[in-house]
Structures are given as structure tokens and as C-alpha cells.
């Protein structure tokens, strides 16, 4: 295990200067995500119209892995269709739990910097929380948790 | 059969020699990612010295059978060793009698036993249970479950910003409906040592019994239940250099006798017919089913080991450790120590500006340093200090000043990464 590869400059940079951080006035979808184990929480708001994510923002308190993941996620899905976002959500989750290899066929691009988190089982949920929350927002689920029946490790994201 | 003795080398000098102690703990020789392990998560679980490991192996290889059953040699030996272990625990806490020591699966189990066995019988609707903000969830939830079931009310003693209980507020919580007090001896999240003797005295003056959660105290100081005059005292083996799955509940015999059993099954009965079951005497009334015999015997070996090292020596050395660690960490800019009680054990809970505890935990692990990050199963404490989580370094008598230095330089290294 090498955790150095996880705390790469790009992750540290997104943690220091998170993109799309804040609230969104014209939001029409939102969701709250919690990780009760560490107290992390974030709120995702987005403007979805005619199947496109026109704008997205997040706010919350979390570790560097979670915040950088949220920052890079918002930068990636902004302007994309809901269907493309759902594909990324699935691929990101598969990568962090070891079901998808970074050199395989996928759409993750720079998001593969989170590849190393699969070696840190206790931190996988930190990386996934924003994606799980985005999925909830896109599917009109108000709040999600990383634990119990909402646990993204045990529930297929497609059914959230 | 020879009793377990701590290795002589750890006792060869009257001065405490941490290197000699460390030699007794095989796991401390581990390297993590090539770095020497600095195990600073002792409040979660401690490590086991070789004599305890050996004792459990000896039991399992030469003495094991079910207890309280058959007339054959092994069953008699196992029963004898199990009861010897109870006697060692009795001595360790200076209980009056062996039968006041009940083996449980741990502290959580023991508190559930009291909430059920005492609470469901003697605490009713509208009655009040006093707990404190410093409690571990295991001394909150069993009482909440009871309260939900029977309409009892939970009253909470607040803390100040150093992490000490507000004793005046504690006293004001008492009224004629107060039926029980549950208090932790030492806070697992902050290390605060509570003035339990004074609290017990106050409660007893109002005929209110007191349960003390000693999970975080028993590993660090001499416990004398008769001197404390507590009604119940509980702690776990695995935080005390023993195995997991075992703990004790001490209870005053008169109280234990009046309580109803917690779990039904074998061993806890005197006679069973389908019309009526009569229960066994204490402690057996509370020990249904086959207990973890090897763990109980290992627990006995662990308290032998600690007693030979000497609990006062341990307390003195650990005080030096926490004093040094606190001085060193205070020099780092951007550190906030959470919990600064005048009396505390060797627990250092802290936060670092702009860096989440989870990141600190992961990056310290990279340096071979094991700390706990999170809410430490004490969310009311976290809420008081308005932090979602902290990083907690918790020390044992086998930790060295060198490990404190490793922690300090590890934190400084992380601060540089996050600059």
C-alpha cells in the first residue's frame, strides 16, 4: 500500500481550492450526504434541465479525499447529460471498490487519481460520498448516508 | 501448575524500563510500510504480552474442556482455572468476594446486564437516570433503550470547556425521582478522570446506586471498588493487555442477588421444569451458557502481568508520557488540544487547523503510527467541542518517548503536505 500516491498534488490542490464550492441559486435538485462514522457531510445542489446538468455546486465539511472528490466530480459532470453523469458515478464507484481498472475502458479521465483509495478500505467511503450524493440528487432522494441500508458498498448505486 | 509471571527482565530493576517492558510485547516489533510501528490506539484496544499469549496457549493445549460440567480431569481443571481467574480479578479491584465478579463479554455487555437486570426491575416510568456528557455510547444507549421501553427519563451532567464534569450541576440533577447514576471513570475521547468517589458519595447520601464504566480507567490506575464504594464497576479485558470477548461486571453482592437474570440458558439455573425455573446463585445467575473460558483465563494472566509491573508504576510513567506529549504537541502551530482536564490519563485528543482527522490518520499510518480518528463513540463530547471528529493518540505503559517524538514529527510532516 502506498498512500503517497493518493495524496497527489491534484487532490491536495482540489482540497485547497475546491471548484464549484458554495450554494446555487437556480438549483432544482439537491441532496445531503452523510458519513456518520466520521461526521463528514456535504450538500450538492444542481440545475438540471432537459436532461443536462447546467450547473452544480457543493458545500460541506469533510476530509481532503472527500472534498477533492466532490470538487473534481462537479467539474466533470457540469454540462454533461444526466445519463453521462450516471455512467461516471457507476465507473467511479467501480474503480474505488476494485471492480474497474484505471487502464481499462472508461470515461473517468483525471478522476483515476482516486485509484489508490481502493487500498484504503476505510477511506473508500470518503471518495464515494459525493458521487453517491449526486446520484441521490439526480434521483430526487433528499438525504443519503454511507451506512445502513444506504451503504454504497452494499447497495447497487442504480437502486438508491 | 506454575502461575503466569511477567518475564523477569521487566522486573529486574526498580526503575521502570520501557525497553524491557516492550520486549514482552511481540507485536511491537512489527514494521508498517518499513517503519517501526508506534501503536498509539490503546484506548481502543491494547496489545498482549507474551506471558498472556502463552497462558492462553497452555490452557488451550493442556487444560481445555467445558466448565461446571463433567467429573473428568480436564473439566475440573478448566473450572478451577476459570474460577482462579475470577479470584485474580477480584483481587485486582479489591472486591469483597469472588462472587461479586461476573464475567461478561466486555463492558458493553456488562452495562446491558445492569440496564436489564437492575434497570428493568427497579427503574420505572417517570424515574430518572443520571448520565454524563462524557459517556461512551455504550453507557448511553442501553439506558435509552430502557427509557424508551418503560418511560424513564435520562438526565445528563454537562461538561465545561476543559472536558471536566460540572459537579454542581450534577448535584442539582438529583430529586426524589432519581433512581440511578451511570458515569464513566475516565472519558475515552478526552482522558478526563472524573471525581467518581465524590459523585458516588453524593448519590449514596440520596440512596441512589452508581454504575462506573471503568473501561478506560482500569488499564491506567489502581482500582479499589471498596474504597470507591461503587455499586457496579465494569471493564474489558482487551483494553488491559488481555483478549477480546471478556470483561467483568463487579457488583455488590446484595444488589446482584436482588437483580433479575439478563440471559437465560445453561449454568444460570438451579432447576428447570416447564412450569418453573429457579435461578442459580451469583455469579452463575448472570453467566448463561459456556463462557469464553480461554479468554477469561487470559484476562486473569493479564491482570497478573499488570500487577507485577505495578499499577502505580504504570500510572506514574504514563503521567510522564502524557505530560511530555502535551508539551511537545503544544509547540506545533495550528494544533488544538481537545480536553484539558486537570486530572487525565494518557489520552491526547486534538485537531489540526485545515486538516481533517481522517487525512491525519491515513498519513500518520504511512509513518507507522497507529492513532484513532473519528468521534470515538462519544458524539455528545464531539458536539460539545463543535468538532465532527478528532485525532486521538492514546498511550499505554509500553509506549516510549521516542514514539511521542514520532507522532510529533509525523504531524509536522503532514502539515507541510497540506501547506
PDB file of C-alpha atoms in Angstrom, chain B residues 91-350:
ATOM      1  CA  UNK B  91      -8.067  -9.148  43.966  1.00  0.00           C
ATOM      2  CA  UNK B  92      -7.200  -6.728  41.147  1.00  0.00           C
ATOM      3  CA  UNK B  93     -10.117  -4.458  42.045  1.00  0.00           C
ATOM      4  CA  UNK B  94     -10.204  -5.333  45.748  1.00  0.00           C
ATOM      5  CA  UNK B  95     -13.734  -6.675  45.706  1.00  0.00           C
ATOM      6  CA  UNK B  96     -15.039  -8.217  48.878  1.00  0.00           C
ATOM      7  CA  UNK B  97     -15.892 -11.635  47.452  1.00  0.00           C
ATOM      8  CA  UNK B  98     -15.267 -13.661  44.291  1.00  0.00           C
ATOM      9  CA  UNK B  99     -18.999 -13.979  43.608  1.00  0.00           C
ATOM     10  CA  UNK B 100     -19.200 -10.222  43.132  1.00  0.00           C
ATOM     11  CA  UNK B 101     -17.198 -10.608  39.935  1.00  0.00           C
ATOM     12  CA  UNK B 102     -19.284 -11.628  36.922  1.00  0.00           C
ATOM     13  CA  UNK B 103     -17.611 -12.487  33.653  1.00  0.00           C
ATOM     14  CA  UNK B 104     -19.223 -10.709  30.712  1.00  0.00           C
ATOM     15  CA  UNK B 105     -18.210 -10.401  27.075  1.00  0.00           C
ATOM     16  CA  UNK B 106     -16.973  -6.885  27.826  1.00  0.00           C
ATOM     17  CA  UNK B 107     -18.004  -3.523  29.221  1.00  0.00           C
ATOM     18  CA  UNK B 108     -20.905  -3.079  26.804  1.00  0.00           C
ATOM     19  CA  UNK B 109     -22.315  -6.445  27.793  1.00  0.00           C
ATOM     20  CA  UNK B 110     -21.909  -5.602  31.484  1.00  0.00           C
ATOM     21  CA  UNK B 111     -23.787  -2.301  31.176  1.00  0.00           C
ATOM     22  CA  UNK B 112     -26.562  -4.021  29.241  1.00  0.00           C
ATOM     23  CA  UNK B 113     -26.694  -6.601  32.025  1.00  0.00           C
ATOM     24  CA  UNK B 114     -27.231  -3.883  34.639  1.00  0.00           C
ATOM     25  CA  UNK B 115     -29.729  -1.962  32.486  1.00  0.00           C
ATOM     26  CA  UNK B 116     -31.709  -5.162  32.135  1.00  0.00           C
ATOM     27  CA  UNK B 117     -31.124  -6.932  35.432  1.00  0.00           C
ATOM     28  CA  UNK B 118     -31.353  -3.883  37.667  1.00  0.00           C
ATOM     29  CA  UNK B 119     -32.987  -1.259  35.440  1.00  0.00           C
ATOM     30  CA  UNK B 120     -35.983  -3.246  34.257  1.00  0.00           C
ATOM     31  CA  UNK B 121     -36.710  -4.332  37.775  1.00  0.00           C
ATOM     32  CA  UNK B 122     -36.060  -1.209  39.834  1.00  0.00           C
ATOM     33  CA  UNK B 123     -36.402   1.771  37.464  1.00  0.00           C
ATOM     34  CA  UNK B 124     -39.903   2.658  36.322  1.00  0.00           C
ATOM     35  CA  UNK B 125     -41.933   5.190  34.399  1.00  0.00           C
ATOM     36  CA  UNK B 126     -41.047   8.767  35.348  1.00  0.00           C
ATOM     37  CA  UNK B 127     -37.938   7.673  37.238  1.00  0.00           C
ATOM     38  CA  UNK B 128     -34.704   9.443  36.381  1.00  0.00           C
ATOM     39  CA  UNK B 129     -31.319   8.103  35.358  1.00  0.00           C
ATOM     40  CA  UNK B 130     -28.329  10.430  35.539  1.00  0.00           C
ATOM     41  CA  UNK B 131     -25.635  10.015  32.881  1.00  0.00           C
ATOM     42  CA  UNK B 132     -22.872  12.392  31.807  1.00  0.00           C
ATOM     43  CA  UNK B 133     -21.846  14.090  28.570  1.00  0.00           C
ATOM     44  CA  UNK B 134     -18.568  12.156  28.754  1.00  0.00           C
ATOM     45  CA  UNK B 135     -20.166   8.737  28.390  1.00  0.00           C
ATOM     46  CA  UNK B 136     -19.201   6.332  25.655  1.00  0.00           C
ATOM     47  CA  UNK B 137     -22.236   5.333  23.595  1.00  0.00           C
ATOM     48  CA  UNK B 138     -22.199   2.016  25.455  1.00  0.00           C
ATOM     49  CA  UNK B 139     -23.205   3.789  28.672  1.00  0.00           C
ATOM     50  CA  UNK B 140     -25.894   5.821  26.900  1.00  0.00           C
ATOM     51  CA  UNK B 141     -27.745   3.512  24.534  1.00  0.00           C
ATOM     52  CA  UNK B 142     -28.664   0.687  26.975  1.00  0.00           C
ATOM     53  CA  UNK B 143     -30.265   3.307  29.263  1.00  0.00           C
ATOM     54  CA  UNK B 144     -32.049   4.962  26.362  1.00  0.00           C
ATOM     55  CA  UNK B 145     -33.438   1.593  25.339  1.00  0.00           C
ATOM     56  CA  UNK B 146     -34.670   1.110  28.886  1.00  0.00           C
ATOM     57  CA  UNK B 147     -36.154   4.616  28.989  1.00  0.00           C
ATOM     58  CA  UNK B 148     -37.943   4.126  25.685  1.00  0.00           C
ATOM     59  CA  UNK B 149     -39.399   0.908  26.943  1.00  0.00           C
ATOM     60  CA  UNK B 150     -40.588   1.976  30.367  1.00  0.00           C
ATOM     61  CA  UNK B 151     -40.872   5.756  30.257  1.00  0.00           C
ATOM     62  CA  UNK B 152     -37.899   6.535  32.486  1.00  0.00           C
ATOM     63  CA  UNK B 153     -36.113   9.835  31.893  1.00  0.00           C
ATOM     64  CA  UNK B 154     -32.425  10.433  31.208  1.00  0.00           C
ATOM     65  CA  UNK B 155     -30.716  13.487  32.723  1.00  0.00           C
ATOM     66  CA  UNK B 156     -27.262  14.488  31.549  1.00  0.00           C
ATOM     67  CA  UNK B 157     -24.431  16.097  33.525  1.00  0.00           C
ATOM     68  CA  UNK B 158     -22.828  18.788  31.329  1.00  0.00           C
ATOM     69  CA  UNK B 159     -19.093  19.461  30.920  1.00  0.00           C
ATOM     70  CA  UNK B 160     -17.002  22.605  30.742  1.00  0.00           C
ATOM     71  CA  UNK B 161     -14.548  23.543  28.007  1.00  0.00           C
ATOM     72  CA  UNK B 162     -11.668  21.677  29.612  1.00  0.00           C
ATOM     73  CA  UNK B 163     -13.727  18.495  29.404  1.00  0.00           C
ATOM     74  CA  UNK B 164     -14.474  18.263  33.135  1.00  0.00           C
ATOM     75  CA  UNK B 165     -17.887  17.412  34.535  1.00  0.00           C
ATOM     76  CA  UNK B 166     -19.786  20.267  36.176  1.00  0.00           C
ATOM     77  CA  UNK B 167     -20.218  18.738  39.596  1.00  0.00           C
ATOM     78  CA  UNK B 168     -22.559  21.425  40.904  1.00  0.00           C
ATOM     79  CA  UNK B 169     -24.883  20.704  38.001  1.00  0.00           C
ATOM     80  CA  UNK B 170     -24.597  17.003  38.771  1.00  0.00           C
ATOM     81  CA  UNK B 171     -25.775  17.628  42.318  1.00  0.00           C
ATOM     82  CA  UNK B 172     -28.675  19.743  41.114  1.00  0.00           C
ATOM     83  CA  UNK B 173     -29.952  16.945  38.880  1.00  0.00           C
ATOM     84  CA  UNK B 174     -30.926  14.847  41.904  1.00  0.00           C
ATOM     85  CA  UNK B 175     -34.528  14.758  43.051  1.00  0.00           C
ATOM     86  CA  UNK B 176     -36.836  12.148  44.528  1.00  0.00           C
ATOM     87  CA  UNK B 177     -37.325  10.506  41.123  1.00  0.00           C
ATOM     88  CA  UNK B 178     -33.582   9.903  40.675  1.00  0.00           C
ATOM     89  CA  UNK B 179     -33.065   6.148  40.699  1.00  0.00           C
ATOM     90  CA  UNK B 180     -29.689   5.523  39.119  1.00  0.00           C
ATOM     91  CA  UNK B 181     -26.363   7.095  38.137  1.00  0.00           C
ATOM     92  CA  UNK B 182     -24.152   5.846  35.310  1.00  0.00           C
ATOM     93  CA  UNK B 183     -20.784   7.562  34.997  1.00  0.00           C
ATOM     94  CA  UNK B 184     -17.560   6.824  33.233  1.00  0.00           C
ATOM     95  CA  UNK B 185     -14.458   6.786  35.432  1.00  0.00           C
ATOM     96  CA  UNK B 186     -12.331   8.128  32.565  1.00  0.00           C
ATOM     97  CA  UNK B 187     -13.515   9.708  29.309  1.00  0.00           C
ATOM     98  CA  UNK B 188     -12.461   7.619  26.321  1.00  0.00           C
ATOM     99  CA  UNK B 189     -12.454  10.610  23.994  1.00  0.00           C
ATOM    100  CA  UNK B 190     -10.642  13.127  26.217  1.00  0.00           C
ATOM    101  CA  UNK B 191      -8.932  11.208  29.004  1.00  0.00           C
ATOM    102  CA  UNK B 192     -10.666  13.204  31.783  1.00  0.00           C
ATOM    103  CA  UNK B 193     -10.610  11.385  35.136  1.00  0.00           C
ATOM    104  CA  UNK B 194     -13.940  12.037  36.824  1.00  0.00           C
ATOM    105  CA  UNK B 195     -14.247  12.601  40.603  1.00  0.00           C
ATOM    106  CA  UNK B 196     -16.284   9.444  40.933  1.00  0.00           C
ATOM    107  CA  UNK B 197     -15.670   8.886  44.620  1.00  0.00           C
ATOM    108  CA  UNK B 198     -17.215  12.248  45.406  1.00  0.00           C
ATOM    109  CA  UNK B 199     -20.068  11.571  42.944  1.00  0.00           C
ATOM    110  CA  UNK B 200     -20.782   8.165  44.489  1.00  0.00           C
ATOM    111  CA  UNK B 201     -20.818   9.610  47.983  1.00  0.00           C
ATOM    112  CA  UNK B 202     -23.323  12.262  46.921  1.00  0.00           C
ATOM    113  CA  UNK B 203     -25.567   9.695  45.203  1.00  0.00           C
ATOM    114  CA  UNK B 204     -25.432   7.302  48.140  1.00  0.00           C
ATOM    115  CA  UNK B 205     -26.482  10.042  50.529  1.00  0.00           C
ATOM    116  CA  UNK B 206     -29.701  10.025  48.462  1.00  0.00           C
ATOM    117  CA  UNK B 207     -29.889   6.203  48.263  1.00  0.00           C
ATOM    118  CA  UNK B 208     -29.105   6.169  44.554  1.00  0.00           C
ATOM    119  CA  UNK B 209     -26.858   3.370  43.256  1.00  0.00           C
ATOM    120  CA  UNK B 210     -23.985   4.153  40.884  1.00  0.00           C
ATOM    121  CA  UNK B 211     -22.535   2.211  37.981  1.00  0.00           C
ATOM    122  CA  UNK B 212     -18.998   3.174  36.984  1.00  0.00           C
ATOM    123  CA  UNK B 213     -17.793   2.439  33.458  1.00  0.00           C
ATOM    124  CA  UNK B 214     -14.142   1.681  34.129  1.00  0.00           C
ATOM    125  CA  UNK B 215     -13.137   0.585  30.625  1.00  0.00           C
ATOM    126  CA  UNK B 216     -10.704   3.485  30.252  1.00  0.00           C
ATOM    127  CA  UNK B 217      -9.630   3.667  33.890  1.00  0.00           C
ATOM    128  CA  UNK B 218      -8.708   0.116  34.862  1.00  0.00           C
ATOM    129  CA  UNK B 219      -5.778  -0.037  32.388  1.00  0.00           C
ATOM    130  CA  UNK B 220      -4.197   3.084  33.870  1.00  0.00           C
ATOM    131  CA  UNK B 221      -4.633   3.149  37.647  1.00  0.00           C
ATOM    132  CA  UNK B 222      -5.228   1.036  40.725  1.00  0.00           C
ATOM    133  CA  UNK B 223      -8.941   0.361  41.165  1.00  0.00           C
ATOM    134  CA  UNK B 224     -10.349  -0.292  44.611  1.00  0.00           C
ATOM    135  CA  UNK B 225     -14.089  -0.857  44.429  1.00  0.00           C
ATOM    136  CA  UNK B 226     -14.471  -0.988  48.200  1.00  0.00           C
ATOM    137  CA  UNK B 227     -12.740   2.321  48.625  1.00  0.00           C
ATOM    138  CA  UNK B 228     -14.827   3.859  45.827  1.00  0.00           C
ATOM    139  CA  UNK B 229     -17.919   2.209  47.319  1.00  0.00           C
ATOM    140  CA  UNK B 230     -19.401   1.973  43.800  1.00  0.00           C
ATOM    141  CA  UNK B 231     -22.347  -0.350  43.340  1.00  0.00           C
ATOM    142  CA  UNK B 232     -21.222  -1.563  39.921  1.00  0.00           C
ATOM    143  CA  UNK B 233     -17.856  -1.304  38.176  1.00  0.00           C
ATOM    144  CA  UNK B 234     -17.050  -2.702  34.759  1.00  0.00           C
ATOM    145  CA  UNK B 235     -14.161  -3.004  32.327  1.00  0.00           C
ATOM    146  CA  UNK B 236     -12.936  -5.078  29.382  1.00  0.00           C
ATOM    147  CA  UNK B 237     -10.037  -7.491  29.073  1.00  0.00           C
ATOM    148  CA  UNK B 238      -8.817  -6.334  25.685  1.00  0.00           C
ATOM    149  CA  UNK B 239      -8.042  -2.808  26.880  1.00  0.00           C
ATOM    150  CA  UNK B 240      -5.989  -4.299  29.695  1.00  0.00           C
ATOM    151  CA  UNK B 241      -3.464  -6.426  27.798  1.00  0.00           C
ATOM    152  CA  UNK B 242      -5.914  -9.317  27.724  1.00  0.00           C
ATOM    153  CA  UNK B 243      -8.014 -10.901  24.975  1.00  0.00           C
ATOM    154  CA  UNK B 244     -11.226  -9.630  23.366  1.00  0.00           C
ATOM    155  CA  UNK B 245     -14.590 -11.140  24.236  1.00  0.00           C
ATOM    156  CA  UNK B 246     -14.144 -10.951  28.002  1.00  0.00           C
ATOM    157  CA  UNK B 247     -14.773  -8.352  30.666  1.00  0.00           C
ATOM    158  CA  UNK B 248     -16.149  -8.160  34.152  1.00  0.00           C
ATOM    159  CA  UNK B 249     -19.037  -6.636  35.965  1.00  0.00           C
ATOM    160  CA  UNK B 250     -18.338  -6.054  39.633  1.00  0.00           C
ATOM    161  CA  UNK B 251     -21.491  -5.615  41.656  1.00  0.00           C
ATOM    162  CA  UNK B 252     -22.167  -5.535  45.362  1.00  0.00           C
ATOM    163  CA  UNK B 253     -23.447  -8.985  46.291  1.00  0.00           C
ATOM    164  CA  UNK B 254     -26.647  -7.671  47.899  1.00  0.00           C
ATOM    165  CA  UNK B 255     -27.570  -5.831  44.690  1.00  0.00           C
ATOM    166  CA  UNK B 256     -26.653  -8.676  42.355  1.00  0.00           C
ATOM    167  CA  UNK B 257     -28.811 -11.014  44.383  1.00  0.00           C
ATOM    168  CA  UNK B 258     -31.851  -8.791  44.034  1.00  0.00           C
ATOM    169  CA  UNK B 259     -31.428  -8.396  40.272  1.00  0.00           C
ATOM    170  CA  UNK B 260     -33.164 -10.436  37.604  1.00  0.00           C
ATOM    171  CA  UNK B 261     -31.054 -12.522  35.202  1.00  0.00           C
ATOM    172  CA  UNK B 262     -30.085 -10.996  31.856  1.00  0.00           C
ATOM    173  CA  UNK B 263     -29.681 -14.018  29.625  1.00  0.00           C
ATOM    174  CA  UNK B 264     -31.360 -17.346  30.138  1.00  0.00           C
ATOM    175  CA  UNK B 265     -29.714 -20.669  29.451  1.00  0.00           C
ATOM    176  CA  UNK B 266     -27.453 -23.311  30.874  1.00  0.00           C
ATOM    177  CA  UNK B 267     -25.382 -22.719  34.027  1.00  0.00           C
ATOM    178  CA  UNK B 268     -27.582 -19.875  35.252  1.00  0.00           C
ATOM    179  CA  UNK B 269     -30.274 -22.162  36.631  1.00  0.00           C
ATOM    180  CA  UNK B 270     -30.737 -24.206  39.771  1.00  0.00           C
ATOM    181  CA  UNK B 271     -33.531 -26.323  38.350  1.00  0.00           C
ATOM    182  CA  UNK B 272     -35.721 -26.246  35.253  1.00  0.00           C
ATOM    183  CA  UNK B 273     -39.172 -27.646  34.633  1.00  0.00           C
ATOM    184  CA  UNK B 274     -41.596 -26.340  32.036  1.00  0.00           C
ATOM    185  CA  UNK B 275     -43.669 -24.943  34.897  1.00  0.00           C
ATOM    186  CA  UNK B 276     -40.929 -23.116  36.764  1.00  0.00           C
ATOM    187  CA  UNK B 277     -37.222 -22.392  36.623  1.00  0.00           C
ATOM    188  CA  UNK B 278     -35.259 -21.397  39.679  1.00  0.00           C
ATOM    189  CA  UNK B 279     -32.073 -19.473  39.162  1.00  0.00           C
ATOM    190  CA  UNK B 280     -28.580 -20.268  40.257  1.00  0.00           C
ATOM    191  CA  UNK B 281     -26.770 -18.153  42.829  1.00  0.00           C
ATOM    192  CA  UNK B 282     -24.457 -15.288  41.860  1.00  0.00           C
ATOM    193  CA  UNK B 283     -22.216 -15.061  39.918  1.00  0.00           C
ATOM    194  CA  UNK B 284     -23.595 -18.020  37.912  1.00  0.00           C
ATOM    195  CA  UNK B 285     -27.056 -16.471  37.641  1.00  0.00           C
ATOM    196  CA  UNK B 286     -25.525 -13.970  35.218  1.00  0.00           C
ATOM    197  CA  UNK B 287     -23.272 -16.333  33.282  1.00  0.00           C
ATOM    198  CA  UNK B 288     -25.628 -18.240  30.998  1.00  0.00           C
ATOM    199  CA  UNK B 289     -24.095 -20.647  28.528  1.00  0.00           C
ATOM    200  CA  UNK B 290     -20.489 -21.649  28.037  1.00  0.00           C
ATOM    201  CA  UNK B 291     -18.306 -18.582  28.651  1.00  0.00           C
ATOM    202  CA  UNK B 292     -15.129 -17.745  26.710  1.00  0.00           C
ATOM    203  CA  UNK B 293     -13.007 -19.828  29.083  1.00  0.00           C
ATOM    204  CA  UNK B 294      -9.641 -19.260  27.435  1.00  0.00           C
ATOM    205  CA  UNK B 295     -10.313 -15.522  27.312  1.00  0.00           C
ATOM    206  CA  UNK B 296     -11.274 -15.457  30.991  1.00  0.00           C
ATOM    207  CA  UNK B 297      -8.056 -17.265  31.906  1.00  0.00           C
ATOM    208  CA  UNK B 298      -6.065 -14.932  29.647  1.00  0.00           C
ATOM    209  CA  UNK B 299      -7.732 -12.000  31.402  1.00  0.00           C
ATOM    210  CA  UNK B 300      -6.527 -13.370  34.733  1.00  0.00           C
ATOM    211  CA  UNK B 301      -2.994 -13.677  33.336  1.00  0.00           C
ATOM    212  CA  UNK B 302      -3.213 -10.089  32.073  1.00  0.00           C
ATOM    213  CA  UNK B 303      -4.062  -8.671  35.492  1.00  0.00           C
ATOM    214  CA  UNK B 304      -1.249 -10.763  36.990  1.00  0.00           C
ATOM    215  CA  UNK B 305       1.098  -9.192  34.469  1.00  0.00           C
ATOM    216  CA  UNK B 306      -0.113  -5.657  35.160  1.00  0.00           C
ATOM    217  CA  UNK B 307       0.012  -6.176  38.914  1.00  0.00           C
ATOM    218  CA  UNK B 308       3.592  -7.403  38.651  1.00  0.00           C
ATOM    219  CA  UNK B 309       4.575  -4.343  36.613  1.00  0.00           C
ATOM    220  CA  UNK B 310       2.591  -2.462  39.265  1.00  0.00           C
ATOM    221  CA  UNK B 311      -0.384  -0.209  38.572  1.00  0.00           C
ATOM    222  CA  UNK B 312       1.098   2.775  40.426  1.00  0.00           C
ATOM    223  CA  UNK B 313       4.310   2.489  38.430  1.00  0.00           C
ATOM    224  CA  UNK B 314       2.207   2.392  35.271  1.00  0.00           C
ATOM    225  CA  UNK B 315       0.227   5.463  36.354  1.00  0.00           C
ATOM    226  CA  UNK B 316       3.409   7.403  37.140  1.00  0.00           C
ATOM    227  CA  UNK B 317       5.118   6.512  33.872  1.00  0.00           C
ATOM    228  CA  UNK B 318       2.027   7.255  31.793  1.00  0.00           C
ATOM    229  CA  UNK B 319       1.706  10.617  33.513  1.00  0.00           C
ATOM    230  CA  UNK B 320       5.247  11.430  32.345  1.00  0.00           C
ATOM    231  CA  UNK B 321       4.313  10.312  28.827  1.00  0.00           C
ATOM    232  CA  UNK B 322       1.208  12.493  28.572  1.00  0.00           C
ATOM    233  CA  UNK B 323       2.973  15.477  30.120  1.00  0.00           C
ATOM    234  CA  UNK B 324       5.774  15.193  27.566  1.00  0.00           C
ATOM    235  CA  UNK B 325       3.372  14.581  24.655  1.00  0.00           C
ATOM    236  CA  UNK B 326       1.213  17.561  25.645  1.00  0.00           C
ATOM    237  CA  UNK B 327       4.238  19.867  25.930  1.00  0.00           C
ATOM    238  CA  UNK B 328       5.542  18.763  22.550  1.00  0.00           C
ATOM    239  CA  UNK B 329       2.258  18.993  20.663  1.00  0.00           C
ATOM    240  CA  UNK B 330       1.546  22.451  22.100  1.00  0.00           C
ATOM    241  CA  UNK B 331       4.616  23.752  20.270  1.00  0.00           C
ATOM    242  CA  UNK B 332       3.115  22.906  16.896  1.00  0.00           C
ATOM    243  CA  UNK B 333       1.235  25.855  15.425  1.00  0.00           C
ATOM    244  CA  UNK B 334      -2.359  25.171  14.408  1.00  0.00           C
ATOM    245  CA  UNK B 335      -2.959  22.424  16.970  1.00  0.00           C
ATOM    246  CA  UNK B 336      -5.972  22.478  19.253  1.00  0.00           C
ATOM    247  CA  UNK B 337      -5.932  20.018  22.133  1.00  0.00           C
ATOM    248  CA  UNK B 338      -9.462  18.816  22.872  1.00  0.00           C
ATOM    249  CA  UNK B 339      -9.806  18.106  26.564  1.00  0.00           C
ATOM    250  CA  UNK B 340      -7.502  19.741  29.093  1.00  0.00           C
ATOM    251  CA  UNK B 341      -8.823  18.416  32.376  1.00  0.00           C
ATOM    252  CA  UNK B 342      -6.568  18.853  35.396  1.00  0.00           C
ATOM    253  CA  UNK B 343      -6.752  15.113  36.013  1.00  0.00           C
ATOM    254  CA  UNK B 344      -6.436  12.976  32.916  1.00  0.00           C
ATOM    255  CA  UNK B 345      -4.970   9.711  31.711  1.00  0.00           C
ATOM    256  CA  UNK B 346      -2.567   9.411  28.787  1.00  0.00           C
ATOM    257  CA  UNK B 347      -5.043  10.327  26.058  1.00  0.00           C
ATOM    258  CA  UNK B 348      -4.316  13.157  23.659  1.00  0.00           C
ATOM    259  CA  UNK B 349      -7.268  14.214  21.525  1.00  0.00           C
ATOM    260  CA  UNK B 350      -6.551  17.034  19.109  1.00  0.00           C
TER     261      UNK B 350
END
